[in-house]
PDB file of C-alpha atoms in Angstrom:
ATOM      1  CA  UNK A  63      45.369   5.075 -63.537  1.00  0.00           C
ATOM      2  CA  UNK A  64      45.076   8.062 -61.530  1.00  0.00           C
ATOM      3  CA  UNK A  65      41.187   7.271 -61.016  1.00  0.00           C
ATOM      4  CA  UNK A  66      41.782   3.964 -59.533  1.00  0.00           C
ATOM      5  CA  UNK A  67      43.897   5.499 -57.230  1.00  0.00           C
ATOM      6  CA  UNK A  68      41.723   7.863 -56.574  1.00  0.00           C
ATOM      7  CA  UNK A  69      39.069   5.399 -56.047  1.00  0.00           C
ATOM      8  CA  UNK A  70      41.274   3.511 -53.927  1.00  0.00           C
ATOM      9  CA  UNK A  71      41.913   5.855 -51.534  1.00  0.00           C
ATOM     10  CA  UNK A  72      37.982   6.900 -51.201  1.00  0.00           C
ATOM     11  CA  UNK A  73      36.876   3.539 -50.388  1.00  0.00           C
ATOM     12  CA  UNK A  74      39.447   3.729 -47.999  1.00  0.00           C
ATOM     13  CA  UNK A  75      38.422   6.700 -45.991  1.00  0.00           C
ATOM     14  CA  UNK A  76      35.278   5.360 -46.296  1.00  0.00           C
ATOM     15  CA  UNK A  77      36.223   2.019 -44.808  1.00  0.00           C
ATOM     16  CA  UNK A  78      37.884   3.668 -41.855  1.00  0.00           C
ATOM     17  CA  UNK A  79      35.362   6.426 -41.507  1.00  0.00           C
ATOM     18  CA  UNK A  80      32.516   3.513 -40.590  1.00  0.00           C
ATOM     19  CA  UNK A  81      33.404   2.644 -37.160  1.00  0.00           C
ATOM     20  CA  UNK A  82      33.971   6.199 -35.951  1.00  0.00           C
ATOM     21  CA  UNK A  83      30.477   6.914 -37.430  1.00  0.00           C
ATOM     22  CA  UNK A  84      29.098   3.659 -35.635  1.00  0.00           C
ATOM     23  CA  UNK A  85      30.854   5.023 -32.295  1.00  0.00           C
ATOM     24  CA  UNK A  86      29.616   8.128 -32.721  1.00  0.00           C
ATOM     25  CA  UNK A  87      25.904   7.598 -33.621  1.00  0.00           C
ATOM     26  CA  UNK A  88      25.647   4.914 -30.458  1.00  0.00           C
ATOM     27  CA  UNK A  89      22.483   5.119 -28.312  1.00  0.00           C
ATOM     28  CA  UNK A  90      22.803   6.304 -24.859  1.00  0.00           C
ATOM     29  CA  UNK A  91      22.489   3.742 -21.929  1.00  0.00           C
ATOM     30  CA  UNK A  92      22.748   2.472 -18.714  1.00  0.00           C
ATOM     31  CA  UNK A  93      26.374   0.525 -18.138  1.00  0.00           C
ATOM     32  CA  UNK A  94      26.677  -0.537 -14.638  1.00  0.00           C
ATOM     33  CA  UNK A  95      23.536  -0.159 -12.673  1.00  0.00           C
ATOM     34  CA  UNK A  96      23.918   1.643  -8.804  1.00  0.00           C
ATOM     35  CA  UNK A  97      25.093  -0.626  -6.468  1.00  0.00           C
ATOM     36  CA  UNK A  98      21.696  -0.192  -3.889  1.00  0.00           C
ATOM     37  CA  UNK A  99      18.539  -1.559  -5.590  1.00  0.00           C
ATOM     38  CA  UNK A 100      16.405  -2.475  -2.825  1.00  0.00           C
ATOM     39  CA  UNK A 101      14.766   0.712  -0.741  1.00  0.00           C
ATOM     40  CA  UNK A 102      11.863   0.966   1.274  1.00  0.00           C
ATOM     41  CA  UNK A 103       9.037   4.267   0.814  1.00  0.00           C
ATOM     42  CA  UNK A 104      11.168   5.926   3.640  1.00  0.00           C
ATOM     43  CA  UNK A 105      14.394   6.438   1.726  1.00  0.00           C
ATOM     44  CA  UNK A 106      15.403   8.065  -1.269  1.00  0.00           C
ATOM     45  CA  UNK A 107      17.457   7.303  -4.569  1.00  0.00           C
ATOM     46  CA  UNK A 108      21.004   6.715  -4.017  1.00  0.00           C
ATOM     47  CA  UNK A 109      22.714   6.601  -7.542  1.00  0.00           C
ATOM     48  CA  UNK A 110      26.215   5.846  -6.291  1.00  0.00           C
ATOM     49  CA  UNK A 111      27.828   3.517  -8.824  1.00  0.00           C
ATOM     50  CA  UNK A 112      26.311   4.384 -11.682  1.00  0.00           C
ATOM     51  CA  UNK A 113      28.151   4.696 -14.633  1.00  0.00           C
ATOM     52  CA  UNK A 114      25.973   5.614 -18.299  1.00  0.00           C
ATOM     53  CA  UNK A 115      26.986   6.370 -21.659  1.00  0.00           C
ATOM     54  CA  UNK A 116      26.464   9.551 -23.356  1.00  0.00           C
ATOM     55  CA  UNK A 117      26.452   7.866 -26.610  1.00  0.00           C
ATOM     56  CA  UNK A 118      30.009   8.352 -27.069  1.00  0.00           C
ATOM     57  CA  UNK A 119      31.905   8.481 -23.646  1.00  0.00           C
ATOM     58  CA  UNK A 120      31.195   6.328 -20.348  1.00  0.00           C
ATOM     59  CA  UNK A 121      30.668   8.687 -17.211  1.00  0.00           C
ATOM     60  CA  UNK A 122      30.243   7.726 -13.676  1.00  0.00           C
ATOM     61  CA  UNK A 123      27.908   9.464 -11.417  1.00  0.00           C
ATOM     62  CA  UNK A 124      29.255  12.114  -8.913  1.00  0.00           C
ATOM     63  CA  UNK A 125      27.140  13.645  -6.434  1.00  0.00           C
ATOM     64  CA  UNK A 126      29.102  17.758  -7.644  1.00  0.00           C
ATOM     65  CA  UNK A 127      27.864  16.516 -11.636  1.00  0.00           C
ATOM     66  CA  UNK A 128      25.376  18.760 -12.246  1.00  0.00           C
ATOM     67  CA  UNK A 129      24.565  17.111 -15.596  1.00  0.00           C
ATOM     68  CA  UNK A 130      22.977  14.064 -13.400  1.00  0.00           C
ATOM     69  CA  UNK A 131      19.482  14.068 -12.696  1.00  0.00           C
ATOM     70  CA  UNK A 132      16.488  11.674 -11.806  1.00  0.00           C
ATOM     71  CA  UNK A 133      13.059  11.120 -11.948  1.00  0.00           C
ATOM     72  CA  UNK A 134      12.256  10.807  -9.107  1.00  0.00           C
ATOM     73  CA  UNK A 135      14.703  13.374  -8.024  1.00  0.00           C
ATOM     74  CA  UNK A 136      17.193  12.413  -5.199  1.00  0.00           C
ATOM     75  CA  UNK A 137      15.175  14.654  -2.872  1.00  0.00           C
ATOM     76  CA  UNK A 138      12.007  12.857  -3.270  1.00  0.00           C
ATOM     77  CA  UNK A 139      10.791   9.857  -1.086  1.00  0.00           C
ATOM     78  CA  UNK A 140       9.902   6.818  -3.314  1.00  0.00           C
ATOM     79  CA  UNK A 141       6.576   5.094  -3.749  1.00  0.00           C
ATOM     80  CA  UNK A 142       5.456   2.199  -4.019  1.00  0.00           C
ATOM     81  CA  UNK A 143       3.233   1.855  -7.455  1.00  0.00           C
ATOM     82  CA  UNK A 144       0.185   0.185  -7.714  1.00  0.00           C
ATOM     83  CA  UNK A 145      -1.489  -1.573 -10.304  1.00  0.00           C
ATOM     84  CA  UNK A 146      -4.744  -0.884 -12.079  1.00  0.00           C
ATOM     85  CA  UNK A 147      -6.876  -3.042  -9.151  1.00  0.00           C
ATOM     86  CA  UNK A 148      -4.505  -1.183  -6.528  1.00  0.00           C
ATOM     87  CA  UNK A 149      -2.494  -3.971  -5.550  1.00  0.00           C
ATOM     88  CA  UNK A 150       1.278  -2.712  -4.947  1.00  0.00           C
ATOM     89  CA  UNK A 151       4.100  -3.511  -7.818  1.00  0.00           C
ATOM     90  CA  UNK A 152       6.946  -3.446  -5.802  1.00  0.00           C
ATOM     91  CA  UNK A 153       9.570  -3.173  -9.034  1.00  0.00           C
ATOM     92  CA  UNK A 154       9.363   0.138 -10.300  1.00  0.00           C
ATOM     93  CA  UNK A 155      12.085   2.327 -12.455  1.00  0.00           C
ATOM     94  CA  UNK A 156      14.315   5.566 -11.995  1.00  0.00           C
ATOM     95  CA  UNK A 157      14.604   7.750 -15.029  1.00  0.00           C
ATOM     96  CA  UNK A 158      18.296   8.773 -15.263  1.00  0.00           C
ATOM     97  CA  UNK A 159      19.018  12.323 -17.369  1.00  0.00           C
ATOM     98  CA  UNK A 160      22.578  13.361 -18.543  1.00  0.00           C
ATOM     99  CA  UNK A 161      22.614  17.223 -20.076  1.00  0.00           C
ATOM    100  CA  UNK A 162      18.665  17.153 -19.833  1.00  0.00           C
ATOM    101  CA  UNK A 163      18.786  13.954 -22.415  1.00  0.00           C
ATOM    102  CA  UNK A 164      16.916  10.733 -21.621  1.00  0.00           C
ATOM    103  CA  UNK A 165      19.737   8.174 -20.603  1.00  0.00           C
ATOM    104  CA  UNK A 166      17.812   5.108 -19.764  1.00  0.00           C
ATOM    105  CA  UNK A 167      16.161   3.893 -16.167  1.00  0.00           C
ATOM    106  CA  UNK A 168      17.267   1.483 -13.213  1.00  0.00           C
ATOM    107  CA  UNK A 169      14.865  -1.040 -12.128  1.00  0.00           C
ATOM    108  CA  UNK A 170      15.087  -0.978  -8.230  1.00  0.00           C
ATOM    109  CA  UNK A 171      12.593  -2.356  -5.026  1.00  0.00           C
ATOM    110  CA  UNK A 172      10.396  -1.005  -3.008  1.00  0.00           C
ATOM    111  CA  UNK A 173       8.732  -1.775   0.131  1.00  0.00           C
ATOM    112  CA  UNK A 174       6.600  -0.378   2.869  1.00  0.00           C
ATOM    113  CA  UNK A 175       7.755   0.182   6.471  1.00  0.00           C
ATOM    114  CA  UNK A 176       4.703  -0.934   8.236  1.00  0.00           C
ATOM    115  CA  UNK A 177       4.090   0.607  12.141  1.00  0.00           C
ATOM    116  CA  UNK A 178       3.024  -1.628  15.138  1.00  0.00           C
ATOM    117  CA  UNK A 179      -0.846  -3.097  14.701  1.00  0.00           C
ATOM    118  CA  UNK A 180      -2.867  -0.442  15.774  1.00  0.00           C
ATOM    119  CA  UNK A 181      -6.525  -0.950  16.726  1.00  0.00           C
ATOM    120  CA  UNK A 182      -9.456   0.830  15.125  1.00  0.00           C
ATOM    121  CA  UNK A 183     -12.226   0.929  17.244  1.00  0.00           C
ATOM    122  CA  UNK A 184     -14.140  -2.054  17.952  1.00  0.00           C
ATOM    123  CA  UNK A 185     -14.748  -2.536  13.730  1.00  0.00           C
ATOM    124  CA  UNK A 186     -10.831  -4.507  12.984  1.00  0.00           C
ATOM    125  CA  UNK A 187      -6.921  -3.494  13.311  1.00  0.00           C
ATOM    126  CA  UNK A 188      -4.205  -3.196  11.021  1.00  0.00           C
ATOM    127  CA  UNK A 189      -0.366  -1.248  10.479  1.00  0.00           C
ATOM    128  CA  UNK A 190      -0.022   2.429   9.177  1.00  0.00           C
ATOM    129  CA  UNK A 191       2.909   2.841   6.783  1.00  0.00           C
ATOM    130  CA  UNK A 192       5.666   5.190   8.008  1.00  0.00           C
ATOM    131  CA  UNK A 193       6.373   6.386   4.421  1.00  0.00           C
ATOM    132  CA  UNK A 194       2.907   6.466   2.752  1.00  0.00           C
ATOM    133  CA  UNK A 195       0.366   6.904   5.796  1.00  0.00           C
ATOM    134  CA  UNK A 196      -1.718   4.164   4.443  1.00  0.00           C
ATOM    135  CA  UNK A 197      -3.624   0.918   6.300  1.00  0.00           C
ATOM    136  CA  UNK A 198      -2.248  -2.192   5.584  1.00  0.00           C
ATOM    137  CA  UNK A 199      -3.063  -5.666   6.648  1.00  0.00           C
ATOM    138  CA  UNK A 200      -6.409  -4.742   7.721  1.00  0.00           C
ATOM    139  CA  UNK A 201      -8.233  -7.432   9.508  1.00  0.00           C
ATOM    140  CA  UNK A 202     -11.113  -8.296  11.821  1.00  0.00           C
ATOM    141  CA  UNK A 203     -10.323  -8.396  15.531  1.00  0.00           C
ATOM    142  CA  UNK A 204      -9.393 -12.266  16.379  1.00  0.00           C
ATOM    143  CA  UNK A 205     -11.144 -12.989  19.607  1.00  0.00           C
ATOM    144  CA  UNK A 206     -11.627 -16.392  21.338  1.00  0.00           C
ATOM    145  CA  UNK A 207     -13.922 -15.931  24.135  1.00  0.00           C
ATOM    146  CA  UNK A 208     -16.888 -13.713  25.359  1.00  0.00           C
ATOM    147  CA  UNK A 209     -17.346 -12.867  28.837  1.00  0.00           C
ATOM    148  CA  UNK A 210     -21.096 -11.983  29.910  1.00  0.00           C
ATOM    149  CA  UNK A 211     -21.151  -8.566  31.113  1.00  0.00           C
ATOM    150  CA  UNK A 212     -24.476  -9.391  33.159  1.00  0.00           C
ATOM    151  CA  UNK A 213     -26.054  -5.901  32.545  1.00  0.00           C
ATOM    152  CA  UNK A 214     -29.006  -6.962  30.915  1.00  0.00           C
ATOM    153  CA  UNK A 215     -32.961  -5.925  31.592  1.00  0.00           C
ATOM    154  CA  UNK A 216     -36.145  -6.265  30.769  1.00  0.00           C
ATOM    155  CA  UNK A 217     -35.873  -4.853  27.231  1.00  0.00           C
ATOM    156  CA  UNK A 218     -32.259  -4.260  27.578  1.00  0.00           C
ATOM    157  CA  UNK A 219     -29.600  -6.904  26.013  1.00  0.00           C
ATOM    158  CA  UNK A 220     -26.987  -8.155  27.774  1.00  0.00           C
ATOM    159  CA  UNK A 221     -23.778  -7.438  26.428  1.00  0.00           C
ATOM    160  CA  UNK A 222     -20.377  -9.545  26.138  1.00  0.00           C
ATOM    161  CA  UNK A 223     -16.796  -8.584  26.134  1.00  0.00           C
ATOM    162  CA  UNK A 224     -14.003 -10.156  24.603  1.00  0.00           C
ATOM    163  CA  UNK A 225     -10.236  -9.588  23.776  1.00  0.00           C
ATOM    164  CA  UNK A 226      -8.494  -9.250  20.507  1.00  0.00           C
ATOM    165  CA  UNK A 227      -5.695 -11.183  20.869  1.00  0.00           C
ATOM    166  CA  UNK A 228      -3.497  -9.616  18.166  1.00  0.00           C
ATOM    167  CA  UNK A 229      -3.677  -5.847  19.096  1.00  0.00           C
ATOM    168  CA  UNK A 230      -5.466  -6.042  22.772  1.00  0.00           C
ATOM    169  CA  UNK A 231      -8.675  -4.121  21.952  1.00  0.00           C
ATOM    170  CA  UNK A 232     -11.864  -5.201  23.807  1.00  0.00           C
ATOM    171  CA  UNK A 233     -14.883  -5.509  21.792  1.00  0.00           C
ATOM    172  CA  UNK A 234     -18.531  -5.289  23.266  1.00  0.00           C
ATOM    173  CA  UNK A 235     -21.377  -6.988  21.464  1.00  0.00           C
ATOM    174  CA  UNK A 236     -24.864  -7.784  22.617  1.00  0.00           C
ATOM    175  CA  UNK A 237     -26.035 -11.129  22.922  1.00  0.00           C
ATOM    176  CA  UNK A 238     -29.406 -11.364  20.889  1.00  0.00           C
ATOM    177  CA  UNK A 239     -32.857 -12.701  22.408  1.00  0.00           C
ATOM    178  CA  UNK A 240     -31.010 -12.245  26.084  1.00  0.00           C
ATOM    179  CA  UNK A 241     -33.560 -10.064  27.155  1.00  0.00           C
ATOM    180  CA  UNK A 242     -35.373 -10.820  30.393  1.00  0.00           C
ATOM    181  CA  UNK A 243     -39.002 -10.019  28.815  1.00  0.00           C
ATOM    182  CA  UNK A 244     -38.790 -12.974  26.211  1.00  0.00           C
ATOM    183  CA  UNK A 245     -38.273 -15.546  29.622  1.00  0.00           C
ATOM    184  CA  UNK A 246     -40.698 -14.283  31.338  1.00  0.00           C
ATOM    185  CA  UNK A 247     -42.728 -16.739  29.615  1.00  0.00           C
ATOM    186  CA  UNK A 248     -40.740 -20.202  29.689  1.00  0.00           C
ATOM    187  CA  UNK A 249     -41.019 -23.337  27.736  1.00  0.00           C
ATOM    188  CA  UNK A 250     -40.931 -24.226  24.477  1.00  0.00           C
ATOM    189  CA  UNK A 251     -42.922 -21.231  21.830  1.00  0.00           C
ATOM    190  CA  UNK A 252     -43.890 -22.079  18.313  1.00  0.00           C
ATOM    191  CA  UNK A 253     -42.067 -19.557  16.153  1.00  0.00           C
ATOM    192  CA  UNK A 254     -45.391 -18.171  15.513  1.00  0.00           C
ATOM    193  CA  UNK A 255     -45.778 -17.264  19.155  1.00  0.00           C
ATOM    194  CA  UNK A 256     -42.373 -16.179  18.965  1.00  0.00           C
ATOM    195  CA  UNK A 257     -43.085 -13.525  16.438  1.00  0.00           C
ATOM    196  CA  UNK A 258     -46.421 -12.309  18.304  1.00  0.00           C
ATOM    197  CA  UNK A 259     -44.079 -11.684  21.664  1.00  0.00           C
ATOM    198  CA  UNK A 260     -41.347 -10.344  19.683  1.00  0.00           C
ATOM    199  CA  UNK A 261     -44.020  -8.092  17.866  1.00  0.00           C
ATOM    200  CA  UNK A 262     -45.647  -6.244  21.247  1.00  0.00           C
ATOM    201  CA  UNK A 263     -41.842  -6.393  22.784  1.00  0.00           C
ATOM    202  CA  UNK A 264     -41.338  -3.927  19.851  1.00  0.00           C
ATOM    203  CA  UNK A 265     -43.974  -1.656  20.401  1.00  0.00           C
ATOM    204  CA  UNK A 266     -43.366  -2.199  24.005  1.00  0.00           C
ATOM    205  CA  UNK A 267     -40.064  -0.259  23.570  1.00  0.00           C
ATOM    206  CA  UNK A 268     -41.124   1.878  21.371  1.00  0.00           C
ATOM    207  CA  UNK A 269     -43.419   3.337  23.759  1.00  0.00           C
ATOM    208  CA  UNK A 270     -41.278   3.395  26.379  1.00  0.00           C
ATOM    209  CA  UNK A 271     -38.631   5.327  24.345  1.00  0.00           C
ATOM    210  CA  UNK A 272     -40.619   7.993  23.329  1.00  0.00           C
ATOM    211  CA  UNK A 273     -42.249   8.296  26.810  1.00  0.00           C
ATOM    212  CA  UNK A 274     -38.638   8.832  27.935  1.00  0.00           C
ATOM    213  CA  UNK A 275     -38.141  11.450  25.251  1.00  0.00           C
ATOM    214  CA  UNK A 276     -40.900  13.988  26.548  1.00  0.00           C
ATOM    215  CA  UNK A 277     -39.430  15.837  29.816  1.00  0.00           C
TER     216      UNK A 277
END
């Protein structure tokens, strides 16, 4: 009799000893997430309203717990990742550490806080990045019309100027077969004779620039 009651009362300790144990072994976590998600590569992690578990007790983040810290830390700017063919992932993560332990991450947002379009040189334009430096939205320059610039020669190509109208940048180019040497001749050439006059214009100008090259 007295080992059924003893038996009794084991499978009863061990009946109430279960949840305690379950409570106890729990996994840390994330339980509410911070209330600012979004950010752009000019700000840094702001972890007010988070609250985590430690596995047994729920603690909210407080700027004087010491026991808080994140990857990357508050004091860091945040990046935007990339992917393996360099194209930005704008979700990324923020490891969250309790007592040096691993508590979980918060998915947040990140974006880029692109400058005015700035020109670069006659080749296309684009915007720098505040936070990361980087080019973005590079383009060609959009132009819609080319204004002779009436400076061509005899072997010398006339040039035309145009405006980009996205970023304002004027772009020379020369015009090609606007030399005044292949008129000279008029009428309608064969593109045989065509190559023959383009072939001594060549050598014509090769002369002449190494005769200007010996002073």
């Amino acid at each position: 009799m007295k080992t059924k009651k003893a038996i009794a009362v084991l499978l009863a300790v061990v009946i109430l000893a279960i949840p305690f144990a379950v409570v106890s072994s729990a996994a840390p976590g994330i339980v509410t997430a911070p209330v600012k998600t979004q950010y752009t590569d000019c700000e840094f992690f702001n972890p007010q309203g988070l609250v985590i578990s430690d596995g047994e007790n729920e603690i909210a983040y407080s700027p004087v717990d010491t026991d808080f810290s994140f990857s990357p830390a508050l004091n860091e700017y945040l990046k935007v990742e990339t992917n393996a063919e360099g194209e930005d992932k704008p979700t990324t993560f923020v490891e969250v550490y309790y007592k040096n332990e691993y508590v979980g991450s918060v998915e947040i947002e990140i974006s880029h806080v692109l400058g005015e379009v700035t020109s670069f040189s006659e080749a296309g334009h684009g915007q720098y990045c505040l936070g990361c430096g980087k080019v973005h939205n590079y383009a060609e320059h959009e132009i819609d019309e080319y204004i002779p610039n009436d400076d061509g020669g005899l072997i010398i190509q006339q040039t035309e100027t145009g405006t980009c109208k996205v970023c304002g940048e004027k772009v020379t180019r020369s015009i090609p077969g606007s030399e005044t040497f292949l008129s000279i001749f008029g009428g309608e050439m064969t593109n045989f004779e065509v190559e023959i006059i383009t072939y001594f214009y060549m050598i014509a100008v090769t002369l002449i620039q190494a005769l200007a090259g010996i002073r």
